[in-house]
Short mmCIF file of C-alpha atoms in Angstrom, two decimals:
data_model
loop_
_atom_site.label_atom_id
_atom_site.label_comp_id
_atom_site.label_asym_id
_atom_site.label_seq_id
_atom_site.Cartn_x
_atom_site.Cartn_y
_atom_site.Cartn_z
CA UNK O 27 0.00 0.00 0.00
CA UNK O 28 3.10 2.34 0.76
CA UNK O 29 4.16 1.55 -2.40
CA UNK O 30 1.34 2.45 -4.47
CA UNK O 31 0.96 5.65 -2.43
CA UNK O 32 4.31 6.19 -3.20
CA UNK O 33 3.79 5.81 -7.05
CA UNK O 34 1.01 7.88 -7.25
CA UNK O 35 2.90 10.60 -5.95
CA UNK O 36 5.49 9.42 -7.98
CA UNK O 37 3.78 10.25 -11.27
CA UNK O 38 2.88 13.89 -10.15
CA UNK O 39 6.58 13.86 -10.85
CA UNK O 40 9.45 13.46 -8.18
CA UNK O 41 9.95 12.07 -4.98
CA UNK O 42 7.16 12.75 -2.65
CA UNK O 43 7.25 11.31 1.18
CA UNK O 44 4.82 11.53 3.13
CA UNK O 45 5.93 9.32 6.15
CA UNK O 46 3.72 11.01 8.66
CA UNK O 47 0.45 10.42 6.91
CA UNK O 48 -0.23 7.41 8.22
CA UNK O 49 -0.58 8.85 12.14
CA UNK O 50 -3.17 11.38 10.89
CA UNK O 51 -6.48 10.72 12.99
CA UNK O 52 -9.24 10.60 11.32
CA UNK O 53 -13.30 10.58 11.21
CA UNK O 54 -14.21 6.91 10.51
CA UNK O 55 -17.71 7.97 8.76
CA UNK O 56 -17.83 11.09 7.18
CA UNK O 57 -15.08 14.30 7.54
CA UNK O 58 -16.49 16.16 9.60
CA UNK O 59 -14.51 17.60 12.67
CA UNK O 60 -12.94 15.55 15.59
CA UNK O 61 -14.57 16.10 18.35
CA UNK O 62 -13.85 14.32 21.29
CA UNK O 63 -16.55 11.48 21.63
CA UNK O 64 -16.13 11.05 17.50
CA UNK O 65 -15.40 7.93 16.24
CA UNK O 66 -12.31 7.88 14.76
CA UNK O 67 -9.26 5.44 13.37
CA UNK O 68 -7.78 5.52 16.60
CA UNK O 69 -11.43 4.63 18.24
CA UNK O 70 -11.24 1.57 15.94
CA UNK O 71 -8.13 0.67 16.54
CA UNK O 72 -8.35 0.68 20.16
CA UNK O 73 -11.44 -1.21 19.85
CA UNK O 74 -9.91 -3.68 17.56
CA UNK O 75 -6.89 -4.25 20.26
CA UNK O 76 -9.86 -4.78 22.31
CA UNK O 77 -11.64 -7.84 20.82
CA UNK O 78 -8.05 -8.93 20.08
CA UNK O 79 -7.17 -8.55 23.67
CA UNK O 80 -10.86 -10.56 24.57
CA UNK O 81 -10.34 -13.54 21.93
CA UNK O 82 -6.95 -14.51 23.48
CA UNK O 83 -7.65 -13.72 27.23
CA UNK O 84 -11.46 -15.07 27.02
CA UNK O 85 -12.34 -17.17 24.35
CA UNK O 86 -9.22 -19.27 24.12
CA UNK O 87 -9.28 -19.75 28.06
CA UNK O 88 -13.20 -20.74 27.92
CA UNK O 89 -12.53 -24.25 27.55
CA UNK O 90 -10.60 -24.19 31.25
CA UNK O 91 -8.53 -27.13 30.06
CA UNK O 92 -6.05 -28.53 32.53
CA UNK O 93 -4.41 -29.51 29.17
CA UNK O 94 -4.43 -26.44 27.04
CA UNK O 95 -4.82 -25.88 23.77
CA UNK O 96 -2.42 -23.44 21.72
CA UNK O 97 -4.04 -20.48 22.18
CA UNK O 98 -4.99 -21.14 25.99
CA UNK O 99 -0.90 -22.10 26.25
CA UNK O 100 -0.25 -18.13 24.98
CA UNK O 101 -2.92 -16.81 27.32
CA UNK O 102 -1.14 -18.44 30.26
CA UNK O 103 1.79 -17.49 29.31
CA UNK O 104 1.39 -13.90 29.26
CA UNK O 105 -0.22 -14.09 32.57
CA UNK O 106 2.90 -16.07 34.35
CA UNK O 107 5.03 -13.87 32.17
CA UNK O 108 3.74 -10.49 33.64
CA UNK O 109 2.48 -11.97 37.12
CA UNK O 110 6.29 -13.09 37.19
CA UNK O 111 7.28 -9.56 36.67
CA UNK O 112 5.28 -8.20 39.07
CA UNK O 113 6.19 -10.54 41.65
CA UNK O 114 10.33 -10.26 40.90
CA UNK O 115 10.59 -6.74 40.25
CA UNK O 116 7.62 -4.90 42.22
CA UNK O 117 7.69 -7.58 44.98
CA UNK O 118 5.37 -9.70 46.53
CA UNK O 119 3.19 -7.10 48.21
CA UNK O 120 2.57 -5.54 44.76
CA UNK O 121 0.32 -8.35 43.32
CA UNK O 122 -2.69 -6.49 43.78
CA UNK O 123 -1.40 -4.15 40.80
CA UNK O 124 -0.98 -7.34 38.92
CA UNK O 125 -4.41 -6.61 36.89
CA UNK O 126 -3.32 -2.95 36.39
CA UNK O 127 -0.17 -3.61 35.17
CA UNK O 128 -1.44 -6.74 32.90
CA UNK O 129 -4.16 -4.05 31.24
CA UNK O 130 -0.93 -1.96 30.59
CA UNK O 131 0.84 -4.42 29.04
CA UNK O 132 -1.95 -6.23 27.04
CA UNK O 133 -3.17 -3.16 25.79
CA UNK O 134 0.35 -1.79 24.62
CA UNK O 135 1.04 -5.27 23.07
CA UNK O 136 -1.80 -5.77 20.86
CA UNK O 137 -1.39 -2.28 19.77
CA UNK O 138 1.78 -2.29 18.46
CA UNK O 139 0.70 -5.69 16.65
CA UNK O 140 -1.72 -4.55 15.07
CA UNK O 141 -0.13 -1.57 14.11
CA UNK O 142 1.97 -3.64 12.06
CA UNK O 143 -0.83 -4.61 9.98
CA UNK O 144 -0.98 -2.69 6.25
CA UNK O 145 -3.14 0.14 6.50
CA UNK O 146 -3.85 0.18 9.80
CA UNK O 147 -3.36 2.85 12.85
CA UNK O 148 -0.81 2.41 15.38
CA UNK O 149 -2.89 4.37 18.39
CA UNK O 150 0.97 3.90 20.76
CA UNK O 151 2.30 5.88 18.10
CA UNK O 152 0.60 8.86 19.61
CA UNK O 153 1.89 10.87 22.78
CA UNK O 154 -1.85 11.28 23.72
CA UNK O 155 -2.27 7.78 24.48
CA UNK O 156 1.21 7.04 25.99
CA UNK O 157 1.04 9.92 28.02
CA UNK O 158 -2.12 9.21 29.47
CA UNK O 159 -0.72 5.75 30.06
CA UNK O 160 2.69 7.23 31.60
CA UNK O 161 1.08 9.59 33.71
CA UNK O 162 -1.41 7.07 35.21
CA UNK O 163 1.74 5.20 36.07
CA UNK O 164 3.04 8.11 37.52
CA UNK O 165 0.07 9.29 39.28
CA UNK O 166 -0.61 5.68 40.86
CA UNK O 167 2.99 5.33 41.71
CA UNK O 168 2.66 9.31 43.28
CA UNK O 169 -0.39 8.55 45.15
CA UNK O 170 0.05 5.24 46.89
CA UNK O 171 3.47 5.72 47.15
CA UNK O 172 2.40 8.83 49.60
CA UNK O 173 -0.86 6.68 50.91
CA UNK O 174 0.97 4.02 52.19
CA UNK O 175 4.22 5.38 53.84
CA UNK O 176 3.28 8.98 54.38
CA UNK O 177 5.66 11.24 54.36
CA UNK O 178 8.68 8.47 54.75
CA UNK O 179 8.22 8.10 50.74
CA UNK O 180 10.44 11.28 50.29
CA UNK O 181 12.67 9.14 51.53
CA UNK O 182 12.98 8.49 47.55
CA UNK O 183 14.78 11.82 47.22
CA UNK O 184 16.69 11.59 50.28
CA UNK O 185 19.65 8.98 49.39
CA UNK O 186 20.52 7.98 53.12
CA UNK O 187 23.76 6.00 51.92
CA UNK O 188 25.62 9.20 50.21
CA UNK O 189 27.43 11.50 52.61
CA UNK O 190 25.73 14.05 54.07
CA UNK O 191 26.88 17.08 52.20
CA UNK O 192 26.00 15.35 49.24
CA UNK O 193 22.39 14.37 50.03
CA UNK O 194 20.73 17.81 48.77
CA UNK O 195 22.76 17.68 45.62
CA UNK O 196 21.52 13.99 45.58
CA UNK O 197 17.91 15.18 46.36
CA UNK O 198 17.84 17.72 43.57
CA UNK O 199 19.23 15.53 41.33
CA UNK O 200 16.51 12.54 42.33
CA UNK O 201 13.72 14.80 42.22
CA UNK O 202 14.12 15.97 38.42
CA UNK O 203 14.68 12.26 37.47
CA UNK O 204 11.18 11.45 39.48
CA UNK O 205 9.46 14.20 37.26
CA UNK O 206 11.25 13.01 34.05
CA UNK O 207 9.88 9.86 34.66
CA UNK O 208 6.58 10.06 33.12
CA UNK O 209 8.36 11.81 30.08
CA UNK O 210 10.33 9.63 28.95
CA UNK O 211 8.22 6.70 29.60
CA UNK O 212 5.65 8.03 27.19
CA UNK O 213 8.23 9.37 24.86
CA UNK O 214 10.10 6.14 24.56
CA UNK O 215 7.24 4.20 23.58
CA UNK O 216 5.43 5.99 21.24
CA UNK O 217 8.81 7.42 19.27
CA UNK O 218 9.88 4.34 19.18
CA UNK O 219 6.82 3.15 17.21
CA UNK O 220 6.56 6.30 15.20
CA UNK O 221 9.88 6.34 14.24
CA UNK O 222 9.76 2.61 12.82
CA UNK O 223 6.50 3.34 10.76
CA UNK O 224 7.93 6.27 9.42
CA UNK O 225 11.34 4.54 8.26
CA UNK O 226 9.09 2.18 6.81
CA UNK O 227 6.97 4.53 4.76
CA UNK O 228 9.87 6.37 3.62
CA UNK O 229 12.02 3.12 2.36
CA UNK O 230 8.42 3.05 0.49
CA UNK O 231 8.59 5.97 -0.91
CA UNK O 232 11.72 5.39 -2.84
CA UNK O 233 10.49 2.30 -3.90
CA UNK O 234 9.22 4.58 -6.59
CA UNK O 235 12.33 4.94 -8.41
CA UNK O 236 12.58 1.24 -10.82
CA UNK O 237 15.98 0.65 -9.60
CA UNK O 238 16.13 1.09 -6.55
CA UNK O 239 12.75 -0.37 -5.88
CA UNK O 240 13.97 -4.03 -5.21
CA UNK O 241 16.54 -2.43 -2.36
CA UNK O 242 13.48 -0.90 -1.08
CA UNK O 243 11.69 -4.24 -0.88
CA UNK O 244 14.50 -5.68 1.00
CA UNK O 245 14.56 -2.83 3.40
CA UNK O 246 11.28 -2.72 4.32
CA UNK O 247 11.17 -5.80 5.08
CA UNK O 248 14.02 -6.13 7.14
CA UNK O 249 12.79 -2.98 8.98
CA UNK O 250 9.33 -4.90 9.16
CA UNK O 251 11.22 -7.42 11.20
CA UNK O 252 12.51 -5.25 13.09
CA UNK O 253 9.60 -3.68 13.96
CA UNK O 254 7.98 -7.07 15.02
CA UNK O 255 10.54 -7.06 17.98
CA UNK O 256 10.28 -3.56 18.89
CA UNK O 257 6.49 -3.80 19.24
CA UNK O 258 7.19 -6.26 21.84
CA UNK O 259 10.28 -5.36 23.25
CA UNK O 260 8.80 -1.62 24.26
CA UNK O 261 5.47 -3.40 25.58
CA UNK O 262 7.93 -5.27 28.08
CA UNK O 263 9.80 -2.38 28.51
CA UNK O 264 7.02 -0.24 29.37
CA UNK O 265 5.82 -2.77 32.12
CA UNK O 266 8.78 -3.54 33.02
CA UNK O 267 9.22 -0.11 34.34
CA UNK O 268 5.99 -0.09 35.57
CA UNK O 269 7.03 -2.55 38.12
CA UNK O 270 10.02 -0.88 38.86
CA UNK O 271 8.58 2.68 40.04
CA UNK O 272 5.61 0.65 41.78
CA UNK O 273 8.44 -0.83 43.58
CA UNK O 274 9.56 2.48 44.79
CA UNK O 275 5.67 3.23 46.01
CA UNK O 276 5.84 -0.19 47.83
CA UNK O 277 9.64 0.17 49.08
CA UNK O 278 10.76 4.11 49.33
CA UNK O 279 14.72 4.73 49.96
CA UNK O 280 17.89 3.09 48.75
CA UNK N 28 -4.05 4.99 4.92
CA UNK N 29 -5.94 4.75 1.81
CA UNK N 30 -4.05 5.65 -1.29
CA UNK N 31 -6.55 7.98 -3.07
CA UNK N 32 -8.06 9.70 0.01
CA UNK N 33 -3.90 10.40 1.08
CA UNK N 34 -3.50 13.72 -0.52
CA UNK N 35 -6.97 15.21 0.35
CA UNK N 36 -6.54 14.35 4.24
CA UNK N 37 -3.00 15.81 4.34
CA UNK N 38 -4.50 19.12 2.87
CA UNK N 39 -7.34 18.57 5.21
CA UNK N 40 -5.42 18.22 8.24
CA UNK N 41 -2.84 20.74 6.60
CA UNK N 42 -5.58 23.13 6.53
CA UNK N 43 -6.63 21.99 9.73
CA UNK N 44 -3.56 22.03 11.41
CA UNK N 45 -2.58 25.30 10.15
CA UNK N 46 -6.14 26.91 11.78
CA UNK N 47 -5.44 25.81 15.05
CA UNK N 48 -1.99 27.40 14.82
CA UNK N 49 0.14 23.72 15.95
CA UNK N 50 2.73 22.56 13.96
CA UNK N 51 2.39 21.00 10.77
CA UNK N 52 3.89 17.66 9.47
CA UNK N 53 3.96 15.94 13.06
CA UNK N 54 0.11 14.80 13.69
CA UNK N 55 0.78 13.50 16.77
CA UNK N 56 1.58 17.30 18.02
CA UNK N 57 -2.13 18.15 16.52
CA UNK N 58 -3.58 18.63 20.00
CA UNK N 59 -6.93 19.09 18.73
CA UNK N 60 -7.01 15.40 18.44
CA UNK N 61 -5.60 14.58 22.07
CA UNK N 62 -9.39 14.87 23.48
CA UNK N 63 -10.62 12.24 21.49
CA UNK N 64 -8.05 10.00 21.94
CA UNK N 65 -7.61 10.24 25.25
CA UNK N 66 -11.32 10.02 25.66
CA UNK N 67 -11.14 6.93 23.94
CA UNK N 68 -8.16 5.26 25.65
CA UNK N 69 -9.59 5.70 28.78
CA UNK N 70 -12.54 3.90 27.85
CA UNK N 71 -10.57 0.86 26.34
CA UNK N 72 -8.01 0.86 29.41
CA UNK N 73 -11.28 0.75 31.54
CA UNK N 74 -13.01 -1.92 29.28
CA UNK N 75 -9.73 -4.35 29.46
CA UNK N 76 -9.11 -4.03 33.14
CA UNK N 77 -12.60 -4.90 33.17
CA UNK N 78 -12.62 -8.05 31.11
CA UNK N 79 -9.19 -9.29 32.54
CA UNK N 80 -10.13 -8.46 36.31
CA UNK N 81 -13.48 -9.79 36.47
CA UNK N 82 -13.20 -12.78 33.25
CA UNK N 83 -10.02 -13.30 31.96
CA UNK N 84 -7.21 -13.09 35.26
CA UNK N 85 -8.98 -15.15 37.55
CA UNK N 86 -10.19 -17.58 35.34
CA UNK N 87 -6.65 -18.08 34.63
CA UNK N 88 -5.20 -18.38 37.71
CA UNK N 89 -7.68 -20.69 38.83
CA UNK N 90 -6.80 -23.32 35.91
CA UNK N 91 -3.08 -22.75 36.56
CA UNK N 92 -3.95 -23.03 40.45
CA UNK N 93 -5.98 -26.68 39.12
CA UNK N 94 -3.28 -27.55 37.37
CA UNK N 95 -1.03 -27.16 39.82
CA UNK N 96 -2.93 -29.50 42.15
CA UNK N 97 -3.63 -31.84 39.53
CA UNK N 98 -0.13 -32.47 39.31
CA UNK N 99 0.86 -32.63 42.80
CA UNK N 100 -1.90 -35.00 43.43
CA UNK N 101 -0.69 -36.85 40.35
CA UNK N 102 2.77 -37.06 41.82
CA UNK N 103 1.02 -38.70 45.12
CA UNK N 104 -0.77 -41.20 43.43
CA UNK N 105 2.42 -41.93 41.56
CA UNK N 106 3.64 -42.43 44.77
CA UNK N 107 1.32 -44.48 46.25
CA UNK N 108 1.24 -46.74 43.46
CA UNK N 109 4.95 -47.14 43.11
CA UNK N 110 5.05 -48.09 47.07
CA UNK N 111 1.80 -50.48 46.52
CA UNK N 112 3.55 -51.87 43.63
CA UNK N 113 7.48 -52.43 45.89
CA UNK N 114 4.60 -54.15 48.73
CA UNK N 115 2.67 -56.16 45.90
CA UNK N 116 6.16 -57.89 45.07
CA UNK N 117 7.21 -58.02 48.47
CA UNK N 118 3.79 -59.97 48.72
CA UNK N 119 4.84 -62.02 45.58
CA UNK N 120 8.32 -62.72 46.69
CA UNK N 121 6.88 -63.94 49.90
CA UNK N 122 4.55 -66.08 48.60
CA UNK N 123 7.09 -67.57 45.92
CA UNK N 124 9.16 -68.60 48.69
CA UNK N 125 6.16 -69.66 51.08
CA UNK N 126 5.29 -72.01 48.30
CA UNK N 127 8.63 -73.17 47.83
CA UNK N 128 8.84 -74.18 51.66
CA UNK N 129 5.72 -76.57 51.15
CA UNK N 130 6.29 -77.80 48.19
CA UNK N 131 9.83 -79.23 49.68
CA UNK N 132 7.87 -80.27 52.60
CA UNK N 133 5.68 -82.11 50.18
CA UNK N 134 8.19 -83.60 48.75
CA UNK N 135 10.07 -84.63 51.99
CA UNK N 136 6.74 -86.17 53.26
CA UNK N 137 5.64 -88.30 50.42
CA UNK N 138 9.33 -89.49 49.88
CA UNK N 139 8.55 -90.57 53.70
CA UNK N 140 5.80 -92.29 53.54
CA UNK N 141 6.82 -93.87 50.16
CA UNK N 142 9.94 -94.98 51.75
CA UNK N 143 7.92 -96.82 54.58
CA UNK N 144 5.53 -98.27 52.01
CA UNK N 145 8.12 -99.64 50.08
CA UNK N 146 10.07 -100.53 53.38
CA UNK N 147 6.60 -102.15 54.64
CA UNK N 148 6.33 -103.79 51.42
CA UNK N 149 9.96 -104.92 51.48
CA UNK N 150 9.66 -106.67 54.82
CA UNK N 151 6.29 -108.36 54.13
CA UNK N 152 7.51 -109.75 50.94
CA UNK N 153 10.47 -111.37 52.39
CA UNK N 154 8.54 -112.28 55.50
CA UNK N 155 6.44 -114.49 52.53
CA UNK N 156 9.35 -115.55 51.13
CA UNK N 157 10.67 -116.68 54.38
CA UNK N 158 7.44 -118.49 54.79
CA UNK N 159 7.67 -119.88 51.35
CA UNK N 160 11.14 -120.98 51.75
CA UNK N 161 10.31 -122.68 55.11
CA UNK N 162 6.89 -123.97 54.00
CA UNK N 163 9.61 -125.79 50.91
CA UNK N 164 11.85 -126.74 53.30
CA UNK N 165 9.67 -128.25 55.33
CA UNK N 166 7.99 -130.14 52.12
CA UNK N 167 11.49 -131.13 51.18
CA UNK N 168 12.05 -132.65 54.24
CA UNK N 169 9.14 -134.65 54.32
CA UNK N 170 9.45 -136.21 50.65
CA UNK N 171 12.94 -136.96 52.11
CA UNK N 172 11.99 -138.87 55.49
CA UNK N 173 8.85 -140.34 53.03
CA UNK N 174 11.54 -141.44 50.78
CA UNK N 175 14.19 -142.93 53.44
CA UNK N 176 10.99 -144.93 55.09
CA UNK N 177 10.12 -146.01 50.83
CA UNK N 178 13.84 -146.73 50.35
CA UNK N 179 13.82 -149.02 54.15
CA UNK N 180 11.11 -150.72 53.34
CA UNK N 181 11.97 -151.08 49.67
CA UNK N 182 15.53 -152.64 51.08
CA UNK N 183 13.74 -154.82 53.50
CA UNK N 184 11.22 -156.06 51.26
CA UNK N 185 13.69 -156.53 48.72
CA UNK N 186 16.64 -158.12 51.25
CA UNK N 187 13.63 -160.52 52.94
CA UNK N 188 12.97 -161.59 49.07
CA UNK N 189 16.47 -162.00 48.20
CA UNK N 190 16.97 -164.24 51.52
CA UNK N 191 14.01 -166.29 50.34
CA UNK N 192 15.25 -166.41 47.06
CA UNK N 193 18.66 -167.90 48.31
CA UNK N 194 16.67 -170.26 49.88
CA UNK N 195 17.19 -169.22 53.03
CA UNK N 196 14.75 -168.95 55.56
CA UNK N 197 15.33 -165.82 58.06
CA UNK N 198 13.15 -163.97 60.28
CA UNK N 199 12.26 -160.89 59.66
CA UNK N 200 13.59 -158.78 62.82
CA UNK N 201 16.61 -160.02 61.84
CA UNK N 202 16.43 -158.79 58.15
CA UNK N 203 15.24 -155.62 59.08
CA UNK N 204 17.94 -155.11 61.50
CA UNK N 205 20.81 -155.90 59.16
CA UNK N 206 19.13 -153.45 56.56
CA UNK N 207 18.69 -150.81 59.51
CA UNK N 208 22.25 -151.02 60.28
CA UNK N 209 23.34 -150.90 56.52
CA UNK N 210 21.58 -148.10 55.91
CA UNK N 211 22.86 -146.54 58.70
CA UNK N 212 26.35 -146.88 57.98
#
């Protein structure tokens, strides 16, 4: 599909990119405005990652089988393989954010896979959604951190271990990486989607040129594969570090 | 991104973009649309942590949890039969040997009472032979003394005749005598 879209700019003579295209969101009936209950790409997207989410967590568990079938084997094994995380990076006492942090991670996962379907919208490729998914981290981590050990969770910014003179160097320092936190949680995630769509779309676009179209095949595809890791690799990241600053809200100090 | 509608959405949102004054090329940055989605991701976050607290999560754990049990009581039964089956040859073993015990006492008793059969049988046959032997013996003995009495009175009756013969006359004590003492020496 890049292709073509490449070729028909193409024949309006010269190379035309446009890489970004493909994040534009859009009203899925009609053209009207985007308001903010409309119904857009992203809305179907999200909805798709949804029913994705719903026919490997549900439908393939219905049978309850003590021995599984395939997809029942995947289901479980994204449960152990986040409940594990949970349990060895959070702690034990951080179980109960277990569902949280699994609707995190399943909904970051299925959206990056099925952003890597032809044609269709990547909704983590947008800061609005990983920022709202950063700074619920944030804000969770914020709030129970402060709910459940008071005021000995600015113990976080207080290294105990450094010498004393050093400590309110050490607590400036801690603070500004506490607020940068949500930022570069959200930013990591969502360039590093963008950024591989994009490469994609513009390996695409000289595809249009007869020569160096076959080179352009190749790329894209080995960027494709790439791509297939990343999706995962910055869904596990992303809850991976989820775990780690709910550990802090759990365990405050060094 | 549909090829034929590309063009006329990036003027759209061009146009768009360039209305609401945020910068063009980057939709992401087009924070007219940040409403919407986040509208709309908080309503999917809300609808999975739904469906995997209340469906999918425990449903889950409790077949893992099953599982789990199935095979630790697994393992036990394992257990039990692998210790039923080390008794049910001790059992075996036992009995092999058991039967081995009686079956040499078997054989140890009817060799027994064979051997006093046949030593039963033994002595009663050569009681019967002793009887037979004696019983001969005995027969023997009288055709003998039967005979010596024929033979004396043969030689008496045949010495009286011969005396007569030589025209002698004798008596017969004395004939019977002289054929008494013959015979005797």
């Amino acid at each position: 599909m890049a292709t073509e879209a490449a070729e028909a700019h193409g024949e309006e003579g010269g190379l035309v990119f446009h890489p970004m295209d493909q994040f534009i969101v859009k009203p899925l009936f009609g053209d009207g405005e985007v308001h903010w209950y409309t119904i857009t790409n992203a809305t179907l997207w999200m909805f798709l990652a949804v029913v994705a989410m719903t026919i490997l967590m549900v439908l393939m568990t219905s049978r309850r089988a003590t021995i599984p079938s395939k997809g029942q084997s995947i289901a479980e094994m994204a449960y152990g393989f986040v409940y594990k995380m949970v349990e060895d990076v959070a702690g034990k006492d951080a179980v109960g954010f277990f569902p949280y942090v699994m609707t995190l991670f399943m909904f970051i996962v299925f959206a990056n896979f099925l952003g890597l379907i032809p044609m269709s919208f990547t909704t983590t490729s947008h800061f609005a959604v990983t920022v709202v998914l950063a700074l619920a981290v944030f804000l969770t981590v914020t709030i129970y951190g402060f709910m459940k050990n008071g005021a000995k969770f600015l113990g976080l910014f207080w290294v105990s271990s450094a010498p004393l003179p050093l400590r309110p160097i050490l607590a400036v320092i801690e603070l500004i990486s506490y607020f940068v936190r949500p930022v570069s949680h959200s930013i990591r995630l969502a360039g590093n989607v963008m950024a591989g769509h994009a490469v994609i779309k513009v390996f695409a676009g000289f595809a249009a040129i007869a020569v160096i179209s076959p080179v352009s095949v190749v790329a894209i595809t080995a960027m494709y594969g790439l791509e297939v890791l990343v999706a995962f690799i910055q869904a596990y990241v992303f809850t991976i570090l989820t775990c780690v600053y709910l550990k802090d809200a759990l365990h405050p100090g060094h | 991104m549909a090829t034929e509608h590309g063009d006329g959405l990036a003027d759209a949102t061009g146009v768009a973009e360039h209305a609401a004054g945020s910068a063009p090329g980057m939709p992401q940055l087009n924070f007219d649309h940040w409403g919407n989605q986040i509208f709309w991701l908080i309503v999917t976050l809300v609808v999975i942590y739904f469906i995997l607290s209340r469906v999918a999560l425990p449903r889950i754990g409790a077949v893992l949890a099953e599982r789990a049990g199935t095979i630790t009581n697994d393992i036990a039964a394992a257990e039990d039969l692998k210790q039923k089956a080390v008794e049910a040859e001790a059992a075996y073993e036992k009995a092999l040997a058991d039967a081995r015990v009686e079956a040499n006492e078997i054989i140890a008793k009817t060799r027994a009472e064979i051997q006093a059969e046949l030593d039963e049988a033994t002595a009663k046959a050569d009681a019967e032979i002793a009887a037979k032997t004696a019983e001969g013996e005995k027969a023997i003995a009288e055709i003998r003394a039967n005979a010596m009495e024929s033979v004396e009175a043969v030689a008496k009756d045949t010495a009286a005749a011969v005396v007569a013969g030589l025209g002698f006359s004798a008596d017969a004590k004395d004939v019977d005598k002289a054929v008494a003492d013959r015979m005797k020496g």
